[in-house]
Coordinates of C-alpha atoms in Angstrom, one line a residue:
X1 CA -49.0 15.2 21.6
X2 CA -52.3 16.7 20.6
X3 CA -54.3 19.3 22.7
X4 CA -58.1 19.5 22.3
X5 CA -59.0 23.2 22.6
X6 CA -62.5 24.4 23.7
X7 CA -63.1 28.1 24.0
X8 CA -66.3 30.1 24.9
X9 CA -67.4 32.9 22.7
X10 CA -66.8 35.6 25.4
X11 CA -63.4 34.2 26.1
X12 CA -64.3 33.7 29.8
X13 CA -63.3 30.8 31.9
X14 CA -66.8 30.3 33.2
X15 CA -70.1 29.5 31.6
X16 CA -72.4 32.5 31.0
X17 CA -75.3 33.1 33.4
X18 CA -78.6 31.6 32.3
X19 CA -81.4 33.8 30.9
X20 CA -84.5 33.5 33.0
X21 CA -88.1 33.7 31.6
X22 CA -91.2 34.8 33.2
X23 CA -92.7 31.3 33.3
X24 CA -89.7 29.7 34.9
X25 CA -90.0 28.8 38.5
X26 CA -87.1 29.7 40.9
X27 CA -87.1 26.2 42.5
X28 CA -87.0 24.4 39.3
X29 CA -83.8 22.4 39.3
X30 CA -83.8 22.2 35.5
X31 CA -82.7 25.5 34.2
X32 CA -83.1 26.4 30.5
X33 CA -79.9 28.1 29.3
X34 CA -78.8 29.6 26.1
X35 CA -75.2 29.1 24.9
X36 CA -73.2 30.2 21.9
X37 CA -72.2 27.4 19.6
X38 CA -69.0 25.6 20.5
X39 CA -66.4 24.7 17.9
X40 CA -63.6 22.2 18.3
X41 CA -60.2 22.1 16.6
X42 CA -56.9 20.4 17.2
X43 CA -53.4 21.7 17.3
X44 CA -50.0 20.3 18.2
X45 CA -48.0 21.5 21.2
X46 CA -44.3 21.7 21.5
X47 CA -44.3 22.4 25.2
X48 CA -46.3 19.5 26.6
X49 CA -44.8 16.1 26.4
X50 CA -47.1 14.1 28.6
X51 CA -50.1 12.3 27.2
X52 CA -53.1 14.4 28.3
X53 CA -56.0 16.1 26.7
X54 CA -57.1 19.7 27.3
X55 CA -60.5 20.9 26.2
X56 CA -61.0 24.5 25.3
X57 CA -63.5 26.5 23.4
X58 CA -63.1 28.9 20.4
X59 CA -65.1 30.7 17.8
X60 CA -64.7 30.6 14.1
X61 CA -62.5 33.6 14.1
X62 CA -60.2 32.1 16.7
X63 CA -60.0 29.0 14.6
X64 CA -58.5 30.9 11.7
X65 CA -56.1 32.8 14.0
X66 CA -55.0 29.7 15.7
X67 CA -54.7 27.8 12.5
X68 CA -52.2 30.4 11.2
X69 CA -50.3 30.2 14.5
X70 CA -50.2 26.5 14.3
X71 CA -48.9 26.6 10.8
X72 CA -46.0 28.9 11.9
X73 CA -45.3 26.8 14.9
X74 CA -45.2 23.6 12.9
X75 CA -42.8 25.2 10.4
X76 CA -40.5 26.2 13.2
X77 CA -40.8 23.2 15.4
X78 CA -41.2 20.2 13.1
X79 CA -38.7 20.0 10.3
X80 CA -40.0 19.1 6.9
X81 CA -39.5 15.5 5.8
X82 CA -37.6 16.6 2.7
X83 CA -35.3 18.8 4.9
X84 CA -34.5 15.8 7.1
X85 CA -33.7 13.7 4.1
X86 CA -31.5 16.5 2.7
X87 CA -29.6 16.8 6.0
X88 CA -29.1 13.0 6.2
X89 CA -28.0 12.9 2.6
X90 CA -25.6 15.8 3.2
X91 CA -24.1 13.9 6.1
X92 CA -23.6 10.8 4.1
X93 CA -22.0 12.7 1.3
X94 CA -19.5 14.3 3.6
X95 CA -18.3 11.0 5.1
X96 CA -15.6 9.9 4.8
X97 CA -14.0 13.4 5.2
X98 CA -11.9 13.0 2.0
X99 CA -14.8 11.9 -0.2
X100 CA -15.4 15.4 -1.6
X101 CA -11.7 16.1 -2.1
X102 CA -10.6 16.8 -5.7
X103 CA -9.5 13.7 -7.5
X104 CA -5.9 14.9 -7.9
X105 CA -5.6 15.2 -4.1
X106 CA -6.8 11.7 -3.6
X107 CA -4.4 10.4 -6.2
X108 CA -1.5 12.3 -4.7
X109 CA -2.3 11.1 -1.2
X110 CA -2.6 7.4 -2.1
X111 CA 0.6 7.6 -4.2
X112 CA 2.4 9.1 -1.3
X113 CA 1.2 6.2 0.9
X114 CA 2.4 3.7 -1.8
X115 CA 5.9 5.4 -1.5
X116 CA 5.8 4.9 2.3
X117 CA 5.3 1.2 1.8
X118 CA 7.9 1.3 -1.0
X119 CA 10.7 2.4 1.3
X120 CA 9.6 0.1 4.1
X121 CA 10.2 -2.8 1.8
X122 CA 13.4 -1.3 0.6
X123 CA 15.0 -0.7 4.1
X124 CA 13.8 -3.9 5.7
X125 CA 16.7 -5.8 4.2
X126 CA 19.2 -3.2 5.5
X127 CA 18.1 -4.2 9.0
X128 CA 17.5 -7.9 8.4
X129 CA 20.9 -8.3 6.6
X130 CA 22.6 -8.3 10.1
X131 CA 20.8 -11.5 11.4
X132 CA 20.8 -13.0 7.9
X133 CA 24.6 -12.6 7.7
X134 CA 25.0 -14.2 11.0
X135 CA 22.7 -17.1 10.1
X136 CA 24.2 -17.9 6.7
X137 CA 27.8 -16.8 7.3
X138 CA 27.9 -14.0 4.8
X139 CA 30.8 -11.5 4.7
X140 CA 30.5 -7.8 3.8
X141 CA 31.0 -8.5 0.1
X142 CA 28.1 -11.1 0.0
X143 CA 25.9 -8.8 2.1
X144 CA 26.6 -6.0 -0.3
X145 CA 25.8 -8.2 -3.3
X146 CA 22.4 -9.2 -1.7
X147 CA 21.5 -5.6 -1.0
X148 CA 22.6 -4.4 -4.4
X149 CA 20.4 -7.0 -6.2
X150 CA 17.4 -4.8 -5.6
X151 CA 18.9 -2.1 -7.8
X152 CA 19.4 -4.6 -10.7
X153 CA 15.6 -4.8 -11.1
X154 CA 15.2 -1.1 -10.2
X155 CA 17.5 0.0 -13.0
X156 CA 16.0 -2.4 -15.6
X157 CA 12.5 -1.1 -15.0
X158 CA 13.0 2.6 -15.2
X159 CA 12.6 3.2 -19.0
X160 CA 9.9 0.5 -19.4
X161 CA 8.1 2.1 -16.4
X162 CA 8.2 5.6 -17.9
X163 CA 6.9 4.3 -21.3
X164 CA 4.1 2.3 -19.7
X165 CA 3.1 5.2 -17.5
X166 CA 2.8 7.4 -20.7
X167 CA 0.8 4.7 -22.5
X168 CA -1.4 3.2 -19.9
X169 CA -1.4 6.0 -17.3
X170 CA 0.4 6.3 -14.0
X171 CA -2.4 4.8 -11.9
X172 CA -2.4 1.4 -13.6
X173 CA 1.4 1.2 -13.6
X174 CA 1.5 2.1 -9.9
X175 CA -1.0 -0.4 -8.7
X176 CA 0.7 -3.3 -10.6
X177 CA 4.1 -2.2 -9.4
X178 CA 2.9 -2.2 -5.7
X179 CA 1.4 -5.7 -6.1
X180 CA 4.6 -7.1 -7.7
X181 CA 7.0 -5.8 -5.1
X182 CA 4.7 -6.7 -2.2
X183 CA 4.3 -10.4 -3.3
X184 CA 8.1 -10.6 -3.9
X185 CA 8.8 -9.2 -0.5
X186 CA 6.6 -11.9 1.1
X187 CA 8.6 -14.6 -0.8
X188 CA 12.0 -13.6 0.7
X189 CA 11.8 -15.9 3.7
X190 CA 11.1 -19.0 1.5
X191 CA 14.2 -18.4 -0.7
X192 CA 16.6 -16.8 1.8
X193 CA 18.7 -20.0 2.1
X194 CA 19.1 -20.3 -1.7
X195 CA 21.2 -17.3 -2.8
X196 CA 20.1 -17.2 -6.4
X197 CA 16.4 -17.4 -5.3
X198 CA 17.0 -14.6 -2.8
X199 CA 18.6 -12.4 -5.4
X200 CA 15.6 -13.1 -7.8
X201 CA 13.1 -11.9 -5.2
X202 CA 15.0 -8.7 -4.5
X203 CA 15.2 -8.1 -8.3
X204 CA 11.4 -8.4 -8.5
X205 CA 11.1 -6.0 -5.6
X206 CA 13.3 -3.6 -7.5
X207 CA 11.2 -4.0 -10.7
X208 CA 8.0 -3.3 -8.9
X209 CA 9.4 -0.2 -7.1
X210 CA 11.3 0.9 -10.2
X211 CA 8.1 1.7 -12.2
X212 CA 6.6 3.8 -9.3
X213 CA 8.6 7.0 -9.7
X214 CA 7.7 7.3 -13.4
X215 CA 4.0 6.5 -12.5
X216 CA 4.0 9.2 -9.9
X217 CA 5.7 11.7 -12.2
X218 CA 3.0 11.1 -14.8
X219 CA 0.3 11.8 -12.3
X220 CA 1.9 15.0 -11.1
X221 CA 2.7 16.3 -14.5
X222 CA -0.8 15.9 -15.8
X223 CA -2.9 16.9 -12.8
X224 CA -0.9 19.5 -10.8
X225 CA -0.3 23.1 -11.9
X226 CA 3.2 24.6 -11.9
X227 CA 2.6 26.8 -8.8
X228 CA 1.7 23.6 -6.8
X229 CA 4.2 21.2 -8.3
X230 CA 7.0 21.5 -5.7
X231 CA 4.6 20.7 -2.9
X232 CA 3.0 17.8 -4.8
X233 CA 6.4 16.3 -5.6
X234 CA 7.6 16.9 -2.0
X235 CA 4.4 15.2 -0.6
X236 CA 4.6 12.2 -2.9
X237 CA 8.4 11.5 -2.8
X238 CA 8.5 12.6 0.9
X239 CA 6.6 9.4 1.5
X240 CA 10.0 7.7 0.9
X241 CA 11.4 9.4 4.0
X242 CA 8.4 8.5 6.0
X243 CA 8.7 4.9 4.8
X244 CA 12.4 4.8 5.8
X245 CA 11.5 6.1 9.3
X246 CA 8.7 3.5 9.7
X247 CA 10.7 0.7 8.3
X248 CA 13.7 1.4 10.5
X249 CA 11.4 2.0 13.5
X250 CA 9.3 -1.2 13.3
X251 CA 11.7 -3.7 11.7
X252 CA 14.0 -4.2 14.7
X253 CA 11.4 -5.0 17.3
X254 CA 9.5 -7.2 14.8
X255 CA 12.8 -9.1 14.0
X256 CA 13.8 -9.4 17.6
X257 CA 10.4 -10.6 18.9
X258 CA 9.1 -12.6 15.9
X259 CA 12.2 -13.4 13.8
X260 CA 13.6 -11.8 10.7
X261 CA 11.1 -13.7 8.5
X262 CA 8.1 -11.9 10.0
X263 CA 9.2 -8.5 8.8
X264 CA 9.0 -9.6 5.2
X265 CA 5.6 -11.2 5.7
X266 CA 4.1 -8.2 7.4
X267 CA 5.5 -5.5 5.1
X268 CA 4.5 -7.5 2.1
X269 CA 0.9 -7.8 3.4
X270 CA 0.7 -4.0 3.8
X271 CA 1.3 -3.6 0.0
X272 CA -1.3 -6.2 -0.8
X273 CA -3.8 -4.3 1.4
X274 CA -2.9 -1.0 -0.3
X275 CA -3.5 -2.6 -3.7
X276 CA -7.0 -3.9 -2.7
X277 CA -7.9 -0.6 -1.2
X278 CA -6.7 1.4 -4.2
X279 CA -9.3 -0.5 -6.3
X280 CA -12.1 1.5 -4.5
X281 CA -10.7 4.8 -5.4
X282 CA -12.9 6.1 -8.1
X283 CA -11.6 7.6 -11.3
X284 CA -8.1 8.1 -12.5
X285 CA -5.8 10.8 -13.9
X286 CA -7.2 12.6 -17.0
X287 CA -5.3 11.7 -20.1
X288 CA -5.8 13.0 -23.7
X289 CA -7.7 10.7 -25.9
X290 CA -4.7 10.3 -28.3
X291 CA -2.6 9.0 -25.4
X292 CA -5.1 6.6 -23.9
X293 CA -5.1 2.9 -24.5
X294 CA -8.7 1.6 -24.0
X295 CA -10.2 -1.6 -25.2
X296 CA -13.5 -1.2 -27.0
X297 CA -16.5 -3.2 -25.9
X298 CA -16.9 -4.7 -29.3
X299 CA -14.4 -7.0 -31.0
X300 CA -11.8 -7.8 -28.4
X301 CA -9.3 -9.2 -30.9
X302 CA -9.5 -6.1 -33.0
X303 CA -9.2 -3.9 -29.9
X304 CA -6.0 -5.7 -28.9
X305 CA -4.6 -5.3 -32.4
X306 CA -5.4 -1.6 -32.3
X307 CA -3.8 -1.2 -28.9
X308 CA -0.6 -3.0 -30.0
X309 CA -0.4 -0.7 -33.0
X310 CA -0.8 2.3 -30.7
X311 CA 1.8 1.0 -28.3
X312 CA 4.3 0.5 -31.2
X313 CA 3.6 4.0 -32.6
X314 CA 3.9 5.5 -29.1
X315 CA 7.5 4.1 -28.9
X316 CA 8.4 5.5 -32.3
X317 CA 6.9 8.9 -31.4
X318 CA 9.2 9.4 -28.4
X319 CA 11.9 11.9 -29.5
X320 CA 14.8 9.8 -28.1
X321 CA 17.4 11.6 -30.2
X322 CA 16.2 15.0 -29.1
X323 CA 16.5 14.0 -25.5
X324 CA 20.1 13.2 -25.7
X325 CA 20.9 16.3 -27.7
X326 CA 19.8 18.5 -24.8
X327 CA 22.4 19.7 -22.3
X328 CA 19.6 20.1 -19.7
X329 CA 18.8 16.4 -20.0
X330 CA 22.4 15.4 -19.5
X331 CA 22.6 17.6 -16.5
X332 CA 19.6 15.8 -15.0
X333 CA 21.2 12.4 -15.8
X334 CA 24.5 13.2 -14.1
X335 CA 22.8 15.0 -11.1
X336 CA 20.6 12.0 -10.6
X337 CA 23.6 9.6 -10.6
X338 CA 25.5 11.8 -8.1
X339 CA 22.6 12.2 -5.7
X340 CA 21.7 8.5 -5.8
X341 CA 25.3 7.4 -5.0
X342 CA 25.2 9.2 -1.6
X343 CA 21.6 8.3 -0.9
X344 CA 21.7 4.6 -1.7
X345 CA 25.0 3.8 -0.1
X346 CA 24.0 5.5 3.1
X347 CA 20.5 3.9 3.1
X348 CA 22.1 0.5 2.8
X349 CA 25.1 0.8 5.0
X350 CA 24.3 3.3 7.8
X351 CA 22.7 0.7 10.1
X352 CA 25.8 -1.5 9.8
X353 CA 28.1 1.6 10.2
X354 CA 26.3 2.7 13.4
X355 CA 26.4 -0.8 14.7
X356 CA 30.2 -1.3 14.2
X357 CA 31.4 2.2 14.8
X358 CA 29.2 3.1 17.8
X359 CA 28.9 -0.5 19.1
X360 CA 25.1 -0.3 19.1
X361 CA 22.7 -3.3 19.1
X362 CA 20.3 -3.9 16.3
X363 CA 17.5 -1.8 17.7
X364 CA 19.7 1.1 18.7
X365 CA 21.5 1.1 15.3
X366 CA 18.2 1.2 13.5
X367 CA 16.8 4.0 15.7
X368 CA 19.9 6.1 15.1
X369 CA 19.5 5.4 11.4
X370 CA 15.9 6.9 11.6
X371 CA 17.3 10.4 12.3
X372 CA 18.3 11.4 8.7
X373 CA 15.0 10.4 7.0
X374 CA 13.0 11.8 10.0
X375 CA 14.7 15.2 9.6
X376 CA 14.2 15.0 5.9
X377 CA 10.5 15.1 6.4
X378 CA 10.7 18.5 7.9
X379 CA 13.3 19.8 5.5
X380 CA 11.2 18.6 2.5
X381 CA 8.1 20.7 3.7
X382 CA 10.3 23.8 4.1
X383 CA 12.0 23.4 0.8
X384 CA 8.8 22.9 -1.2
X385 CA 7.1 25.9 0.4
X386 CA 10.2 28.0 -0.3
X387 CA 10.5 26.9 -3.9
X388 CA 6.8 27.4 -4.7
X389 CA 6.9 30.8 -3.0
X390 CA 9.8 32.0 -5.0
X391 CA 8.3 30.9 -8.3
X392 CA 4.9 32.5 -7.4
X393 CA 6.8 35.8 -6.7
X394 CA 8.3 35.8 -10.2
X395 CA 11.7 34.2 -9.6
X396 CA 12.8 32.3 -12.7
X397 CA 12.1 28.6 -12.3
X398 CA 15.6 27.6 -13.4
X399 CA 17.1 29.7 -10.7
X400 CA 14.9 28.2 -8.1
X401 CA 15.8 24.6 -9.2
X402 CA 19.5 25.4 -9.2
X403 CA 19.4 26.9 -5.7
X404 CA 17.6 23.9 -4.3
X405 CA 19.7 21.3 -5.9
X406 CA 23.0 23.1 -4.9
X407 CA 21.8 23.0 -1.3
X408 CA 21.0 19.3 -1.7
X409 CA 24.5 18.5 -2.9
X410 CA 26.8 20.8 -0.9
X411 CA 25.2 20.2 2.5
X412 CA 25.9 16.4 2.7
X413 CA 29.3 16.9 1.1
X414 CA 30.4 19.3 3.8
X415 CA 28.9 17.2 6.6
X416 CA 30.5 14.0 5.3
X417 CA 33.9 15.7 4.9
X418 CA 33.8 16.8 8.6
X419 CA 32.7 13.3 9.6
X420 CA 35.5 11.6 7.7
X421 CA 38.3 13.8 9.0
X422 CA 40.0 12.8 12.3
X423 CA 38.9 15.8 14.3
X424 CA 38.3 13.9 17.5
X425 CA 34.6 14.3 17.3
X426 CA 32.5 12.1 19.6
X427 CA 30.3 9.6 17.8
X428 CA 27.0 11.4 18.6
X429 CA 28.3 14.6 16.9
X430 CA 29.1 12.5 13.8
X431 CA 25.5 11.3 13.9
X432 CA 24.3 14.8 14.1
X433 CA 26.4 15.9 11.2
X434 CA 25.2 13.0 9.0
X435 CA 21.7 13.7 10.0
X436 CA 21.8 17.3 9.1
X437 CA 23.6 16.7 5.8
X438 CA 21.4 13.9 4.6
X439 CA 18.3 15.8 5.7
X440 CA 19.3 18.9 3.6
X441 CA 19.8 16.7 0.6
X442 CA 16.0 16.5 0.5
X443 CA 16.1 19.9 -1.3
X444 CA 16.5 17.8 -4.4
X445 CA 12.8 17.1 -4.4
X446 CA 12.3 20.8 -5.2
X447 CA 15.3 20.8 -7.5
X448 CA 16.1 17.9 -9.8
X449 CA 12.8 16.0 -9.2
X450 CA 10.7 18.9 -10.4
X451 CA 12.8 19.6 -13.5
X452 CA 11.3 16.7 -15.5
X453 CA 7.9 18.1 -15.3
X454 CA 9.1 21.7 -15.8
X455 CA 10.8 21.1 -19.2
X456 CA 8.2 18.6 -20.6
X457 CA 5.0 17.6 -18.9
X458 CA 4.2 15.3 -21.9
X459 CA 7.4 13.3 -21.6
X460 CA 8.1 13.8 -17.9
X461 CA 7.6 10.1 -17.0
X462 CA 10.0 9.0 -19.8
X463 CA 12.6 11.6 -18.8
X464 CA 12.5 10.4 -15.2
X465 CA 12.8 6.8 -16.5
X466 CA 16.0 7.8 -18.3
X467 CA 17.6 9.7 -15.4
X468 CA 16.4 7.1 -12.8
X469 CA 17.9 4.3 -14.9
X470 CA 21.3 6.0 -14.6
X471 CA 20.5 6.9 -11.0
X472 CA 20.0 3.3 -10.1
X473 CA 23.5 2.4 -11.2
X474 CA 25.0 3.6 -7.8
X475 CA 22.6 1.2 -6.1
X476 CA 24.2 -1.6 -8.1
X477 CA 27.8 -0.5 -8.2
X478 CA 28.0 1.8 -5.2
X479 CA 26.4 -0.5 -2.6
X480 CA 28.4 -3.5 -3.7
X481 CA 31.6 -1.4 -4.0
X482 CA 31.2 -0.1 -0.5
X483 CA 31.1 -3.6 0.9
X484 CA 34.2 -4.6 -1.2
X485 CA 36.2 -1.5 -0.1
X486 CA 35.2 -2.2 3.5
X487 CA 36.6 -5.7 3.3
X488 CA 39.8 -4.5 1.7
X489 CA 40.5 -1.2 3.5
X490 CA 38.5 -1.6 6.7
X491 CA 37.9 2.2 6.5
X492 CA 34.5 3.7 6.4
X493 CA 36.0 7.1 5.3
X494 CA 37.3 5.5 2.1
X495 CA 34.5 3.1 1.4
X496 CA 31.5 5.2 2.3
X497 CA 32.4 8.9 2.5
X498 CA 35.1 9.6 -0.2
X499 CA 33.1 8.5 -3.3
X500 CA 29.9 10.3 -2.1
X501 CA 31.8 13.6 -1.5
X502 CA 33.3 13.5 -5.0
X503 CA 30.0 12.9 -6.7
X504 CA 28.2 15.6 -4.7
X505 CA 30.8 18.2 -5.6
X506 CA 31.1 17.3 -9.3
X507 CA 27.3 17.1 -9.5
X508 CA 27.0 20.6 -8.2
X509 CA 29.3 22.0 -10.9
X510 CA 27.5 20.2 -13.7
X511 CA 24.1 21.3 -12.4
X512 CA 24.9 25.0 -12.1
X513 CA 26.5 25.0 -15.6
X514 CA 23.9 23.1 -17.7
X515 CA 20.6 22.7 -15.8
X516 CA 17.5 24.4 -17.2
X517 CA 13.8 24.3 -16.4
X518 CA 12.6 26.1 -19.6
X519 CA 9.9 24.1 -21.4
X520 CA 11.2 22.2 -24.4
X521 CA 9.3 20.7 -27.3
X522 CA 12.0 18.1 -28.1
X523 CA 11.1 18.1 -31.8
X524 CA 13.3 15.9 -33.9
X525 CA 14.2 18.9 -36.1
X526 CA 15.8 20.6 -33.2

């Protein structure tokens, strides 16, 4: 709103008295007066919001004073147009909230989300296997064969996944892996009645998920400093526990209300959505120029030939012989095998165990099976904070990794031993023991799973590919063997507990004797 100001010279609210002359008659209605010159100027007001006009009067000096006041008022009241634009621009730059996060945090967050979906697609069959067995008349051996088929592809893809992550970068390998396993998951209902076809889909799921750990390890090794590494590994691989919880939580009601086919459709769709959303994440992990495979914008044929030569040379440059001459690498291999035996057999068979031993229905058995991975989420955060804190305080990295991995092995071994003995424990106490033991096994994320990056950031993805290949064998042998032993002995203690206890104890001995986190060059001369 604008105020029109009119001021008299004497600053009075009234007109000055007229000056009479001698020849002026007193009765003359027309009086000759003398006024100072009026000046008009305009100024904005911040206090008046109604449309009205005020006429005041001022002199030249008042104009200058008021002009200075107006300028100050305008500066205080009305924001500059550029300032408004900057504020709006700043608001847009800060939305969404994670837009200004460092790139490594975005990659770690999305990778962890991929691992959530990964285990959702892994555990969905452990729940769906119960109605599938009833529908198609499968015994425990056949059910074990179907569940173990996932690990055939998982084992086969470990070394190729590690090499591809090193050559192409963990980001590209991860996004292709998610797409492959998600599409294969959605195909399960179409081929469930044809056993070879069903096995093929689960193999493809295993291949897609098998390249993911190496891709994640490549991202962590190249973008996360040592003092943050335990937390990064825990956050990424902790997504597996979250995925197990969500899969076991949502799969039973989906199966009971919509049929077992729907769980594969919905979980597969989640992976496809993740893949599409991941395309909008700008940038990728930083890789040395000598380790990057890029296609030039010039001659495409020549670019592919150059890339193939680089790929071939990258395979030859890997010091395979030096890997297998290292005692620390062998310790990682055996420890990975031992930990995977207990983890995969329990992951596949616990819902069936709780259903048969506790006489629970499908939903109740799944909800009880949630407890170990749910507790693992909290244990993982504590273990990672403890490990990073000890390293930052100067404790030797090898010592920290040995402590964490020993806890990860001995805790489930003790709890399984108590559960397998005939101590007269009620079923819910056995559930508590298994929950505690399997949750504490998550200390491995601050032990074994950090050692690959510790000893060689350059070859971390390939080293994980080696150990994870051997670590996938229990998924093939252990899961199927558990079903076979269950059919022949009808004893959960012999089929599920006894082998896991043995490998946990022997793995502890080997780890304490030979494990090391000291950086190694793996030169062929050594």
